[in-house]
Amino acid sequence: MTPDVTSQGPDWVDVARAWIDDDPDPGTQAEVRALLDDPAALAVRFDGRLVFGTAGLRGPVRAGPTGMNRAVVRRAAAGLAAHLVAAGGRGPVVVGRDARHGSEDFAADTCAVLAGAGLTPLLLPRPLPTPVLAFAVRHLGAAAGVMVTASHNPAADNGYKVYLADGAQLCAPFDAQVEAQIRSVGRVLALPLGTWSVLDEEVVEAYLEMARTVNRVPVAALPPRAALRWAYTPLHGVGLETMLAAVHRAGYPAPAVVAEQAEPDPDFPTVAFPNPEEPGAVDALLALMVATDADLGIASDPDADRVAVCLQGRLLTGDQVGVLLADHLIQHGVRGRFATTVVSSSMLGRLCQAHDLPYTETLTGFKHLAQAGQDLVFAYEEALGVCVAPSSVRDKDGISAAVLLLDLASCEKAGGMTLLDRLADLERQHGRHETRQLSYRVNDLSVISAAMRSLTEDPPSALGAWRVTSIEQPADDVLVYRLVGGRVVVRPSGTEPKLKAYLELVDPDPGDLDALAAAVDARLALA
């Protein structure tokens, strides 16, 4: 969530009553009525609004402009429709949704508003992974796509991702144009509504066929594939059915599946946060790996656009997964541009330099990575996002990335090696790049603003024992501190109320990363 700090006025009761009069949902109308005697609670709901951040709109499912609800969704859909009409967008608009609270209604509202604006909405046949929607936009020649999802956010949240005709997420300057159209929407209840069509399974079948083709192991190598043992969890999300179908088509055995996390459940009852990176999120997967003697474990986040890998009782970092997959593609003859973000490890850059391949580093988020170049063949971000088929899915795709991971693991197992062995080889060649993410969750977003302002106005000359050699600011909300033998990047999260710091040291001594983390903690004073 990226809040708009513009206040709608101090008389929150009047503001709330006006909202009630224009709310299409009786449930959220009642929610606001119950708060009319509590101006402080109303201010939380009405002081600001959701705007497009790193990955679209995201926020708690609740009444008011600072939450995800049917009124906010209808306004977003109307703004998108106005933008597409003004830009002369051609083709249908594909709409998908995950299984979170509110997703079905939000998808239906989106379709109804788009149809009322004269566009042709096409709804995916059931809750499906986000990469299926991203694929469908290009596959169907759509003018745009909308995915109702909060990805890996907490259970209380939902969200709204928009893709344009090129299949990439909404980015500048179009995000500002859509925002302007949303702000100009009048009464929600006055928006014309229409009907829509539901797509059949053809688009899902086409996506699965695409995912199958990311394989690099020759068909003759099926025996090593069949010998692979692996475990999987969709973390109560929508990934299971699509994942099983994709790996079956690619010739791999079915995984052992974490039974208690197999089916979609919007409350995510077995995890504190449905994000594979969060402490404890993959504990059940690790236990299943031991019970089944699995070679590796794979976890999807709830909308299956991210992929996590577990080996020998531990979770690999997103940087380790990204570099392993990039190297696998390079070793099997893939040529073209490789890309990652400013907060990811610099090891990919060294790998590309060694193989004389073009390399790009972008701002955080796949809406930036997708724009890295027409010759893009691979992109990843440290937060477990991987794009292995940018000509088909111009976004992170945990399903096709999992197929390629099984491909890589099969290759290594056939040679008596593991992914950790391969990673050690890469570190010997290109340096051991140790990374860590520090995350500071806050209740008051002004704390983050104050911390970033302090870092800008009073920048550190050193972080612990590491002298700051230069400071870069590639965007207003991103600070990069170059160190001797490493770097630290600080930025607010674009999807949650967090400040994040990304640490990297190359070939550090034991304890160095802990010491640098302590120095960053002390400087930020948010721990």
Short mmCIF file of C-alpha atoms in Angstrom, two decimals, residues 12-513:
data_model
loop_
_atom_site.label_atom_id
_atom_site.label_comp_id
_atom_site.label_asym_id
_atom_site.label_seq_id
_atom_site.Cartn_x
_atom_site.Cartn_y
_atom_site.Cartn_z
CA TRP A 12 -14.87 12.48 9.04
CA VAL A 13 -18.51 11.81 9.91
CA ASP A 14 -19.71 13.82 6.92
CA VAL A 15 -17.10 12.15 4.72
CA ALA A 16 -18.19 8.74 5.95
CA ARG A 17 -21.87 9.43 5.35
CA ALA A 18 -21.10 10.50 1.79
CA TRP A 19 -19.20 7.24 1.31
CA ILE A 20 -22.14 5.20 2.62
CA ASP A 21 -24.45 6.91 0.14
CA ASP A 22 -22.21 5.84 -2.77
CA ASP A 23 -21.12 2.36 -1.60
CA PRO A 24 -22.39 -0.58 -3.71
CA ASP A 25 -21.81 -3.09 -0.90
CA PRO A 26 -24.26 -3.32 2.04
CA GLY A 27 -21.58 -5.02 4.12
CA THR A 28 -19.11 -2.14 3.98
CA GLN A 29 -21.96 0.37 4.35
CA ALA A 30 -22.78 -1.29 7.69
CA GLU A 31 -19.09 -1.34 8.61
CA VAL A 32 -18.86 2.44 8.25
CA ARG A 33 -22.17 3.07 10.05
CA ALA A 34 -20.79 1.20 13.04
CA LEU A 35 -17.90 3.68 13.20
CA LEU A 36 -19.85 6.94 12.94
CA ASP A 37 -19.41 7.60 16.67
CA ASP A 38 -15.63 7.07 16.45
CA PRO A 39 -13.99 9.88 14.43
CA ALA A 40 -10.49 8.50 15.09
CA ALA A 41 -11.44 5.16 13.56
CA LEU A 42 -13.06 6.96 10.62
CA ALA A 43 -9.86 8.93 10.03
CA VAL A 44 -7.95 5.65 9.64
CA ARG A 45 -10.38 4.62 6.91
CA PHE A 46 -10.84 7.97 5.15
CA ASP A 47 -7.65 10.04 5.57
CA GLY A 48 -5.98 9.20 2.24
CA ARG A 49 -6.54 6.53 -0.37
CA LEU A 50 -4.81 3.60 -2.01
CA VAL A 51 -2.66 4.43 -5.02
CA PHE A 52 -0.61 2.31 -7.40
CA GLY A 53 2.68 1.28 -5.78
CA THR A 54 5.35 -1.28 -6.70
CA ALA A 55 2.74 -3.88 -7.66
CA GLY A 56 -0.54 -2.02 -8.06
CA LEU A 57 -3.11 -1.32 -5.35
CA ARG A 58 -2.79 -3.24 -2.09
CA GLY A 59 -4.36 -2.81 1.30
CA PRO A 60 -6.60 -4.32 3.95
CA VAL A 61 -10.05 -5.52 2.91
CA ARG A 62 -12.21 -2.91 4.62
CA ALA A 63 -14.46 0.05 3.93
CA GLY A 64 -13.16 3.46 2.92
CA PRO A 65 -10.67 4.75 0.35
CA THR A 66 -7.66 3.43 2.30
CA GLY A 67 -8.88 -0.16 1.97
CA MET A 68 -9.72 -2.69 -0.70
CA ASN A 69 -13.48 -2.83 -1.20
CA ARG A 70 -16.01 -2.88 -4.00
CA ALA A 71 -16.26 0.91 -4.25
CA VAL A 72 -12.48 1.30 -4.55
CA VAL A 73 -12.33 -1.52 -7.10
CA ARG A 74 -15.12 -0.05 -9.21
CA ARG A 75 -13.35 3.31 -9.24
CA ALA A 76 -10.08 1.65 -10.26
CA ALA A 77 -11.83 -0.26 -13.04
CA ALA A 78 -13.56 2.90 -14.26
CA GLY A 79 -10.24 4.79 -14.28
CA LEU A 80 -8.55 2.00 -16.21
CA ALA A 81 -11.44 1.85 -18.69
CA ALA A 82 -11.29 5.62 -19.26
CA HIS A 83 -7.53 5.40 -19.83
CA LEU A 84 -7.90 2.56 -22.33
CA VAL A 85 -10.67 4.33 -24.24
CA ALA A 86 -8.72 7.59 -24.36
CA ALA A 87 -5.59 5.76 -25.55
CA GLY A 88 -7.51 3.89 -28.24
CA GLY A 89 -6.74 0.51 -26.66
CA ARG A 90 -7.90 -2.40 -28.78
CA GLY A 91 -8.81 -5.91 -27.82
CA PRO A 92 -10.45 -7.41 -24.75
CA VAL A 93 -9.46 -6.92 -21.12
CA VAL A 94 -8.61 -10.15 -19.32
CA VAL A 95 -9.51 -10.36 -15.62
CA GLY A 96 -8.20 -12.92 -13.15
CA ARG A 97 -8.38 -13.46 -9.41
CA ASP A 98 -6.86 -15.49 -6.62
CA ALA A 99 -8.77 -17.06 -3.71
CA ARG A 100 -8.42 -14.26 -1.15
CA HIS A 101 -11.28 -12.63 0.73
CA GLY A 102 -13.18 -10.42 -1.71
CA SER A 103 -11.41 -11.57 -4.85
CA GLU A 104 -14.46 -13.06 -6.54
CA ASP A 105 -16.58 -9.94 -5.97
CA PHE A 106 -13.74 -7.60 -6.97
CA ALA A 107 -13.18 -9.48 -10.23
CA ALA A 108 -16.90 -9.43 -11.02
CA ASP A 109 -17.14 -5.69 -10.27
CA THR A 110 -14.15 -5.05 -12.53
CA CYS A 111 -15.76 -6.96 -15.38
CA ALA A 112 -19.10 -5.20 -14.92
CA VAL A 113 -17.55 -1.72 -14.98
CA LEU A 114 -15.31 -2.48 -17.96
CA ALA A 115 -18.30 -3.80 -19.89
CA GLY A 116 -20.35 -0.76 -18.94
CA ALA A 117 -17.61 1.42 -20.44
CA GLY A 118 -17.91 -0.38 -23.76
CA LEU A 119 -14.93 -2.72 -23.37
CA THR A 120 -14.94 -6.51 -23.65
CA PRO A 121 -13.98 -8.16 -20.36
CA LEU A 122 -12.94 -11.83 -20.35
CA LEU A 123 -12.83 -13.53 -16.95
CA LEU A 124 -10.44 -16.42 -16.34
CA PRO A 125 -12.39 -19.62 -15.65
CA ARG A 126 -11.54 -19.93 -11.94
CA PRO A 127 -9.02 -18.67 -9.37
CA LEU A 128 -5.62 -19.11 -11.04
CA PRO A 129 -2.00 -18.01 -10.55
CA THR A 130 -1.08 -14.47 -11.50
CA PRO A 131 1.33 -15.62 -14.26
CA VAL A 132 -1.59 -17.25 -16.10
CA LEU A 133 -3.24 -13.82 -16.27
CA ALA A 134 0.00 -12.15 -17.38
CA PHE A 135 0.37 -14.81 -20.08
CA ALA A 136 -3.25 -14.45 -21.20
CA VAL A 137 -2.84 -10.73 -21.93
CA ARG A 138 -0.35 -11.37 -24.74
CA HIS A 139 -1.79 -14.72 -25.79
CA LEU A 140 -5.23 -13.20 -26.41
CA GLY A 141 -4.01 -9.89 -27.84
CA ALA A 142 -5.71 -8.03 -25.01
CA ALA A 143 -5.68 -4.29 -24.47
CA ALA A 144 -5.01 -4.86 -20.77
CA GLY A 145 -5.28 -7.31 -17.92
CA VAL A 146 -6.35 -7.06 -14.30
CA MET A 147 -5.37 -9.50 -11.56
CA VAL A 148 -7.14 -9.31 -8.22
CA THR A 149 -4.51 -10.48 -5.73
CA ALA A 150 -2.41 -9.34 -2.80
CA SER A 151 0.22 -11.95 -3.65
CA HIS A 152 2.20 -12.71 -0.44
CA ASN A 153 0.62 -10.04 1.78
CA PRO A 154 -1.11 -10.95 5.07
CA ALA A 155 -4.54 -12.58 5.03
CA ALA A 156 -6.33 -9.31 5.79
CA ASP A 157 -5.16 -7.74 2.51
CA ASN A 158 -6.17 -7.84 -1.12
CA GLY A 159 -4.90 -6.03 -4.17
CA TYR A 160 -5.27 -5.04 -7.81
CA LYS A 161 -2.56 -5.45 -10.45
CA VAL A 162 -2.92 -3.96 -13.92
CA TYR A 163 -1.11 -5.11 -17.08
CA LEU A 164 -1.11 -3.22 -20.37
CA ALA A 165 -1.14 -4.66 -23.89
CA ASP A 166 2.58 -5.46 -23.90
CA GLY A 167 1.96 -7.89 -21.04
CA ALA A 168 3.97 -5.88 -18.49
CA GLN A 169 2.67 -4.34 -15.31
CA LEU A 170 1.42 -0.77 -15.33
CA CYS A 171 4.39 1.60 -15.07
CA ALA A 172 5.25 5.25 -15.65
CA PRO A 173 3.86 7.32 -17.24
CA PHE A 174 0.73 5.20 -17.60
CA ASP A 175 0.30 4.65 -13.85
CA ALA A 176 -0.05 8.40 -13.35
CA GLN A 177 -2.48 8.61 -16.26
CA VAL A 178 -4.67 5.87 -14.80
CA GLU A 179 -4.46 7.51 -11.37
CA ALA A 180 -5.68 10.79 -12.87
CA GLN A 181 -8.63 8.99 -14.47
CA ILE A 182 -9.49 7.28 -11.18
CA ARG A 183 -9.53 10.63 -9.36
CA SER A 184 -11.93 12.01 -11.97
CA VAL A 185 -14.51 9.24 -11.49
CA GLY A 186 -17.79 10.63 -10.17
CA ARG A 187 -20.37 8.65 -8.24
CA VAL A 188 -19.65 4.93 -8.10
CA LEU A 189 -23.34 4.04 -8.16
CA ALA A 190 -23.75 6.05 -11.37
CA LEU A 191 -21.23 3.95 -13.29
CA PRO A 192 -22.92 1.91 -16.04
CA LEU A 193 -22.50 -1.86 -15.66
CA GLY A 194 -22.53 -4.60 -18.26
CA THR A 195 -22.08 -8.32 -18.74
CA TRP A 196 -18.97 -10.34 -19.53
CA SER A 197 -17.77 -13.69 -20.80
CA VAL A 198 -15.92 -16.42 -18.93
CA LEU A 199 -12.98 -17.96 -20.75
CA ASP A 200 -12.69 -21.71 -21.23
CA GLU A 201 -9.67 -23.86 -20.50
CA GLU A 202 -7.85 -23.03 -23.76
CA VAL A 203 -5.89 -20.18 -22.20
CA VAL A 204 -4.80 -22.40 -19.29
CA GLU A 205 -3.75 -25.15 -21.71
CA ALA A 206 -1.73 -22.67 -23.73
CA TYR A 207 0.01 -21.43 -20.59
CA LEU A 208 0.88 -24.99 -19.53
CA GLU A 209 2.35 -25.72 -22.94
CA MET A 210 4.48 -22.59 -22.68
CA ALA A 211 5.71 -23.63 -19.21
CA ARG A 212 6.68 -27.04 -20.56
CA THR A 213 8.98 -25.51 -23.15
CA VAL A 214 11.28 -23.81 -20.61
CA ASN A 215 13.01 -27.19 -20.20
CA ARG A 216 16.68 -27.28 -21.17
CA VAL A 217 17.39 -30.98 -20.49
CA PRO A 218 17.08 -33.04 -23.71
CA VAL A 219 14.12 -35.41 -23.91
CA ALA A 220 16.58 -38.32 -23.88
CA ALA A 221 17.44 -37.40 -20.28
CA LEU A 222 14.06 -38.48 -18.89
CA PRO A 223 15.52 -41.10 -16.52
CA PRO A 224 17.28 -38.43 -14.40
CA ARG A 225 14.04 -36.49 -14.30
CA ALA A 226 12.07 -39.49 -13.13
CA ALA A 227 14.65 -40.12 -10.38
CA LEU A 228 14.17 -36.67 -8.85
CA ARG A 229 12.35 -36.55 -5.51
CA TRP A 230 10.82 -33.26 -4.50
CA ALA A 231 8.24 -31.72 -2.19
CA TYR A 232 5.93 -28.76 -2.72
CA THR A 233 3.63 -26.38 -0.90
CA PRO A 234 1.32 -23.74 -2.42
CA LEU A 235 0.98 -22.10 1.05
CA HIS A 236 -2.84 -22.19 0.96
CA GLY A 237 -2.79 -20.39 -2.40
CA VAL A 238 -3.93 -21.20 -5.93
CA GLY A 239 -0.73 -22.79 -7.24
CA LEU A 240 -1.28 -26.52 -6.72
CA GLU A 241 -3.38 -27.52 -9.72
CA THR A 242 -1.38 -25.48 -12.21
CA MET A 243 1.95 -26.56 -10.75
CA LEU A 244 1.08 -30.26 -10.89
CA ALA A 245 -0.14 -29.96 -14.48
CA ALA A 246 2.95 -28.03 -15.59
CA VAL A 247 5.52 -30.40 -14.12
CA HIS A 248 3.64 -33.45 -15.40
CA ARG A 249 3.77 -32.09 -18.94
CA ALA A 250 7.47 -31.42 -18.53
CA GLY A 251 8.10 -35.08 -17.64
CA TYR A 252 8.80 -34.80 -13.93
CA PRO A 253 7.31 -36.95 -11.18
CA ALA A 254 4.58 -35.50 -8.97
CA PRO A 255 5.85 -34.00 -5.72
CA ALA A 256 4.98 -34.88 -2.18
CA VAL A 257 2.60 -32.06 -1.20
CA VAL A 258 2.17 -30.45 2.22
CA ALA A 259 -1.40 -31.67 2.82
CA GLU A 260 -2.45 -29.03 5.34
CA GLN A 261 -1.42 -26.22 2.93
CA ALA A 262 -2.61 -27.79 -0.33
CA GLU A 263 -6.03 -26.19 -0.81
CA PRO A 264 -6.75 -22.47 -1.15
CA ASP A 265 -7.66 -20.89 2.18
CA PRO A 266 -7.86 -17.08 2.42
CA ASP A 267 -7.14 -17.19 6.15
CA PHE A 268 -3.77 -18.94 5.68
CA PRO A 269 -4.24 -20.78 9.00
CA THR A 270 -0.85 -22.55 9.24
CA VAL A 271 1.41 -19.52 8.68
CA ALA A 272 1.74 -16.11 10.29
CA PHE A 273 2.40 -14.54 6.88
CA PRO A 274 1.88 -16.40 3.57
CA ASN A 275 5.30 -15.39 2.27
CA PRO A 276 7.96 -18.11 1.88
CA GLU A 277 10.60 -15.61 3.06
CA GLU A 278 8.93 -15.11 6.45
CA PRO A 279 10.21 -17.08 9.46
CA GLY A 280 8.33 -20.36 9.86
CA ALA A 281 6.50 -20.18 6.53
CA VAL A 282 8.29 -23.21 5.02
CA ASP A 283 8.66 -25.26 8.22
CA ALA A 284 6.03 -27.76 7.07
CA LEU A 285 7.78 -28.10 3.72
CA LEU A 286 11.12 -28.74 5.40
CA ALA A 287 9.55 -31.43 7.58
CA LEU A 288 7.98 -33.10 4.55
CA MET A 289 11.32 -33.08 2.75
CA VAL A 290 12.87 -35.02 5.63
CA ALA A 291 9.97 -37.47 5.76
CA THR A 292 10.14 -38.17 2.02
CA ASP A 293 13.93 -37.90 1.57
CA ALA A 294 13.35 -35.19 -1.04
CA ASP A 295 16.18 -33.77 -3.12
CA LEU A 296 14.65 -30.31 -2.96
CA GLY A 297 11.54 -28.48 -1.85
CA ILE A 298 9.63 -25.77 -3.72
CA ALA A 299 7.15 -23.30 -2.26
CA SER A 300 4.85 -20.90 -4.09
CA ASP A 301 3.38 -17.79 -2.59
CA PRO A 302 -0.44 -17.56 -2.64
CA ASP A 303 -0.76 -16.36 -6.25
CA ALA A 304 2.19 -18.51 -7.41
CA ASP A 305 4.16 -15.73 -9.03
CA ARG A 306 7.09 -16.28 -6.65
CA VAL A 307 9.13 -19.42 -6.12
CA ALA A 308 11.17 -20.48 -3.08
CA VAL A 309 13.68 -23.34 -2.93
CA CYS A 310 14.66 -25.43 0.08
CA LEU A 311 17.72 -27.66 0.21
CA GLN A 312 19.23 -29.65 3.06
CA GLY A 313 17.12 -28.05 5.75
CA ARG A 314 17.43 -24.45 4.63
CA LEU A 315 15.76 -21.89 2.39
CA LEU A 316 17.88 -20.51 -0.42
CA THR A 317 17.84 -16.77 -0.90
CA GLY A 318 16.18 -15.25 -3.92
CA ASP A 319 19.61 -14.15 -5.10
CA GLN A 320 20.96 -17.70 -4.94
CA VAL A 321 17.98 -19.05 -6.88
CA GLY A 322 18.25 -16.29 -9.48
CA VAL A 323 21.95 -16.80 -10.11
CA LEU A 324 21.60 -20.60 -10.29
CA LEU A 325 18.85 -20.35 -12.90
CA ALA A 326 20.67 -17.70 -14.89
CA ASP A 327 23.78 -19.85 -14.98
CA HIS A 328 21.72 -22.89 -16.03
CA LEU A 329 20.31 -20.95 -18.99
CA ILE A 330 23.74 -19.64 -19.97
CA GLN A 331 25.28 -23.11 -19.80
CA HIS A 332 22.57 -24.39 -22.16
CA GLY A 333 23.17 -21.76 -24.80
CA VAL A 334 20.67 -19.00 -23.98
CA ARG A 335 21.93 -15.63 -25.15
CA GLY A 336 20.39 -12.24 -24.60
CA ARG A 337 19.94 -9.70 -21.81
CA PHE A 338 19.89 -10.74 -18.16
CA ALA A 339 18.48 -8.35 -15.58
CA THR A 340 17.94 -7.89 -11.88
CA THR A 341 17.20 -5.00 -9.52
CA VAL A 342 19.26 -2.53 -7.55
CA VAL A 343 18.43 -4.38 -4.29
CA SER A 344 19.53 -7.78 -5.61
CA SER A 345 22.98 -9.35 -5.50
CA SER A 346 25.62 -7.98 -7.87
CA MET A 347 26.71 -11.56 -8.65
CA LEU A 348 24.51 -11.76 -11.74
CA GLY A 349 26.43 -8.82 -13.18
CA ARG A 350 29.72 -10.63 -12.66
CA LEU A 351 28.31 -13.79 -14.25
CA CYS A 352 27.17 -11.87 -17.33
CA GLN A 353 30.49 -10.05 -17.58
CA ALA A 354 32.31 -13.39 -17.56
CA HIS A 355 30.18 -14.64 -20.45
CA ASP A 356 30.10 -11.34 -22.37
CA LEU A 357 26.32 -11.02 -22.04
CA PRO A 358 24.29 -7.79 -21.76
CA TYR A 359 23.19 -7.01 -18.21
CA THR A 360 20.77 -4.44 -16.77
CA GLU A 361 20.03 -3.35 -13.21
CA THR A 362 16.66 -1.65 -12.61
CA LEU A 363 14.59 -0.21 -9.81
CA THR A 364 12.68 -2.66 -7.65
CA GLY A 365 9.70 -4.48 -9.13
CA PHE A 366 8.95 -6.41 -12.26
CA LYS A 367 7.19 -3.42 -13.80
CA HIS A 368 10.75 -2.07 -14.17
CA LEU A 369 12.47 -5.37 -14.98
CA ALA A 370 10.03 -6.04 -17.83
CA GLN A 371 11.29 -2.84 -19.47
CA ALA A 372 14.97 -3.87 -19.32
CA GLY A 373 15.20 -4.37 -23.07
CA GLN A 374 13.69 -6.08 -26.10
CA ASP A 375 16.45 -8.68 -25.91
CA LEU A 376 15.57 -9.69 -22.33
CA VAL A 377 15.79 -13.46 -21.79
CA PHE A 378 15.88 -13.71 -17.98
CA ALA A 379 15.14 -11.52 -14.98
CA TYR A 380 14.92 -12.02 -11.26
CA GLU A 381 14.53 -10.03 -8.05
CA GLU A 382 15.79 -10.99 -4.62
CA ALA A 383 12.25 -11.33 -3.26
CA LEU A 384 11.89 -14.77 -4.94
CA GLY A 385 10.58 -13.42 -8.25
CA VAL A 386 11.89 -15.06 -11.42
CA CYS A 387 11.01 -14.54 -15.10
CA VAL A 388 12.33 -17.33 -17.33
CA ALA A 389 10.15 -16.75 -20.42
CA PRO A 390 9.78 -12.98 -20.93
CA SER A 391 8.51 -13.39 -24.49
CA SER A 392 5.42 -15.09 -23.02
CA VAL A 393 5.10 -13.81 -19.44
CA ARG A 394 6.56 -10.35 -18.83
CA ASP A 395 6.36 -10.75 -15.08
CA LYS A 396 7.61 -13.09 -12.40
CA ASP A 397 6.30 -16.62 -12.84
CA GLY A 398 6.69 -19.18 -10.07
CA ILE A 399 5.28 -22.04 -12.14
CA SER A 400 7.59 -21.92 -15.15
CA ALA A 401 10.50 -21.06 -12.84
CA ALA A 402 9.75 -24.24 -10.87
CA VAL A 403 9.87 -26.29 -14.08
CA LEU A 404 13.29 -24.85 -14.85
CA LEU A 405 14.44 -25.50 -11.28
CA LEU A 406 13.48 -29.17 -11.63
CA ASP A 407 15.39 -29.16 -14.90
CA LEU A 408 18.48 -27.79 -13.17
CA ALA A 409 18.17 -30.16 -10.19
CA SER A 410 17.81 -33.12 -12.56
CA CYS A 411 20.97 -32.11 -14.40
CA GLU A 412 22.94 -31.82 -11.18
CA LYS A 413 21.59 -35.09 -9.76
CA ALA A 414 22.46 -36.92 -12.98
CA GLY A 415 26.06 -35.83 -12.42
CA GLY A 416 26.06 -36.75 -8.73
CA MET A 417 25.80 -33.13 -7.63
CA THR A 418 23.29 -30.87 -5.87
CA LEU A 419 22.25 -27.26 -6.35
CA LEU A 420 24.45 -26.34 -3.38
CA ASP A 421 27.42 -27.93 -5.15
CA ARG A 422 26.67 -25.86 -8.24
CA LEU A 423 26.32 -22.71 -6.15
CA ALA A 424 29.69 -23.38 -4.52
CA ASP A 425 31.26 -23.70 -7.99
CA LEU A 426 29.82 -20.33 -8.99
CA GLU A 427 31.09 -18.69 -5.81
CA ARG A 428 34.58 -20.01 -6.46
CA GLN A 429 34.47 -18.49 -9.93
CA HIS A 430 32.76 -15.16 -9.22
CA GLY A 431 33.12 -14.53 -5.49
CA ARG A 432 30.91 -15.39 -2.54
CA HIS A 433 28.19 -12.75 -2.45
CA GLU A 434 26.60 -12.79 1.01
CA THR A 435 23.27 -10.95 1.19
CA ARG A 436 20.73 -10.22 3.87
CA GLN A 437 17.48 -8.29 4.04
CA LEU A 438 16.46 -6.29 7.09
CA SER A 439 12.77 -5.51 7.34
CA TYR A 440 11.14 -3.05 9.72
CA ARG A 441 7.35 -3.26 9.93
CA VAL A 442 5.68 -0.10 11.27
CA ASN A 443 2.19 0.97 12.26
CA ASP A 444 2.79 4.63 11.43
CA LEU A 445 4.04 5.32 7.90
CA SER A 446 5.45 8.68 9.01
CA VAL A 447 8.18 6.71 10.82
CA ILE A 448 9.43 5.49 7.45
CA SER A 449 9.29 8.97 5.95
CA ALA A 450 11.26 10.35 8.88
CA ALA A 451 13.92 7.65 8.58
CA MET A 452 14.38 8.24 4.84
CA ARG A 453 14.54 12.01 5.39
CA SER A 454 17.22 11.53 8.04
CA LEU A 455 19.29 9.31 5.75
CA THR A 456 19.07 11.91 2.97
CA GLU A 457 19.76 15.00 5.06
CA ASP A 458 22.38 13.44 7.34
CA PRO A 459 23.95 10.59 5.36
CA PRO A 460 26.37 8.25 7.16
CA SER A 461 30.05 8.38 6.23
CA ALA A 462 30.45 4.82 7.50
CA LEU A 463 28.30 1.90 8.57
CA GLY A 464 30.20 0.18 11.34
CA ALA A 465 33.64 -0.74 10.04
CA TRP A 466 32.64 -0.15 6.41
CA ARG A 467 33.43 3.22 4.92
CA VAL A 468 30.77 4.63 2.58
CA THR A 469 32.59 5.36 -0.69
CA SER A 470 29.63 6.87 -2.52
CA ILE A 471 25.89 7.42 -2.22
CA GLU A 472 23.47 7.05 -5.11
CA GLN A 473 19.78 7.86 -5.30
CA PRO A 474 18.34 6.13 -8.39
CA ALA A 475 14.83 7.14 -7.29
CA ASP A 476 13.34 9.49 -4.71
CA ASP A 477 12.68 6.61 -2.31
CA VAL A 478 15.83 4.52 -2.92
CA LEU A 479 19.26 5.14 -1.36
CA VAL A 480 22.34 3.10 -2.33
CA TYR A 481 25.41 3.20 -0.10
CA ARG A 482 28.50 1.83 -1.85
CA LEU A 483 30.98 0.27 0.58
CA VAL A 484 34.45 -1.16 0.18
CA GLY A 485 33.54 -4.74 -0.77
CA GLY A 486 29.80 -4.34 -0.64
CA ARG A 487 26.72 -2.12 -0.56
CA VAL A 488 23.58 -1.30 1.41
CA VAL A 489 20.31 -0.27 -0.23
CA VAL A 490 17.46 1.29 1.77
CA ARG A 491 13.92 1.74 0.49
CA PRO A 492 10.31 1.62 1.71
CA SER A 493 8.31 -1.43 0.66
CA GLY A 494 5.91 -0.73 -2.17
CA THR A 495 3.41 -3.33 -0.98
CA GLU A 496 3.49 -3.34 2.84
CA PRO A 497 4.08 -0.84 5.69
CA LYS A 498 7.78 -1.69 5.97
CA LEU A 499 11.18 -0.08 5.59
CA LYS A 500 13.70 -2.45 4.04
CA ALA A 501 17.49 -2.54 3.95
CA TYR A 502 19.38 -4.85 1.60
CA LEU A 503 22.92 -5.76 2.56
CA GLU A 504 25.63 -7.32 0.40
CA LEU A 505 29.27 -8.16 1.11
CA VAL A 506 31.60 -9.95 -1.31
CA ASP A 507 33.84 -12.66 0.18
CA PRO A 508 33.31 -11.43 3.77
CA ASP A 509 35.02 -12.77 6.87
CA PRO A 510 32.89 -14.73 9.36
CA GLY A 511 30.66 -12.38 11.32
CA ASP A 512 31.03 -9.47 8.92
CA LEU A 513 27.44 -9.56 7.71
#
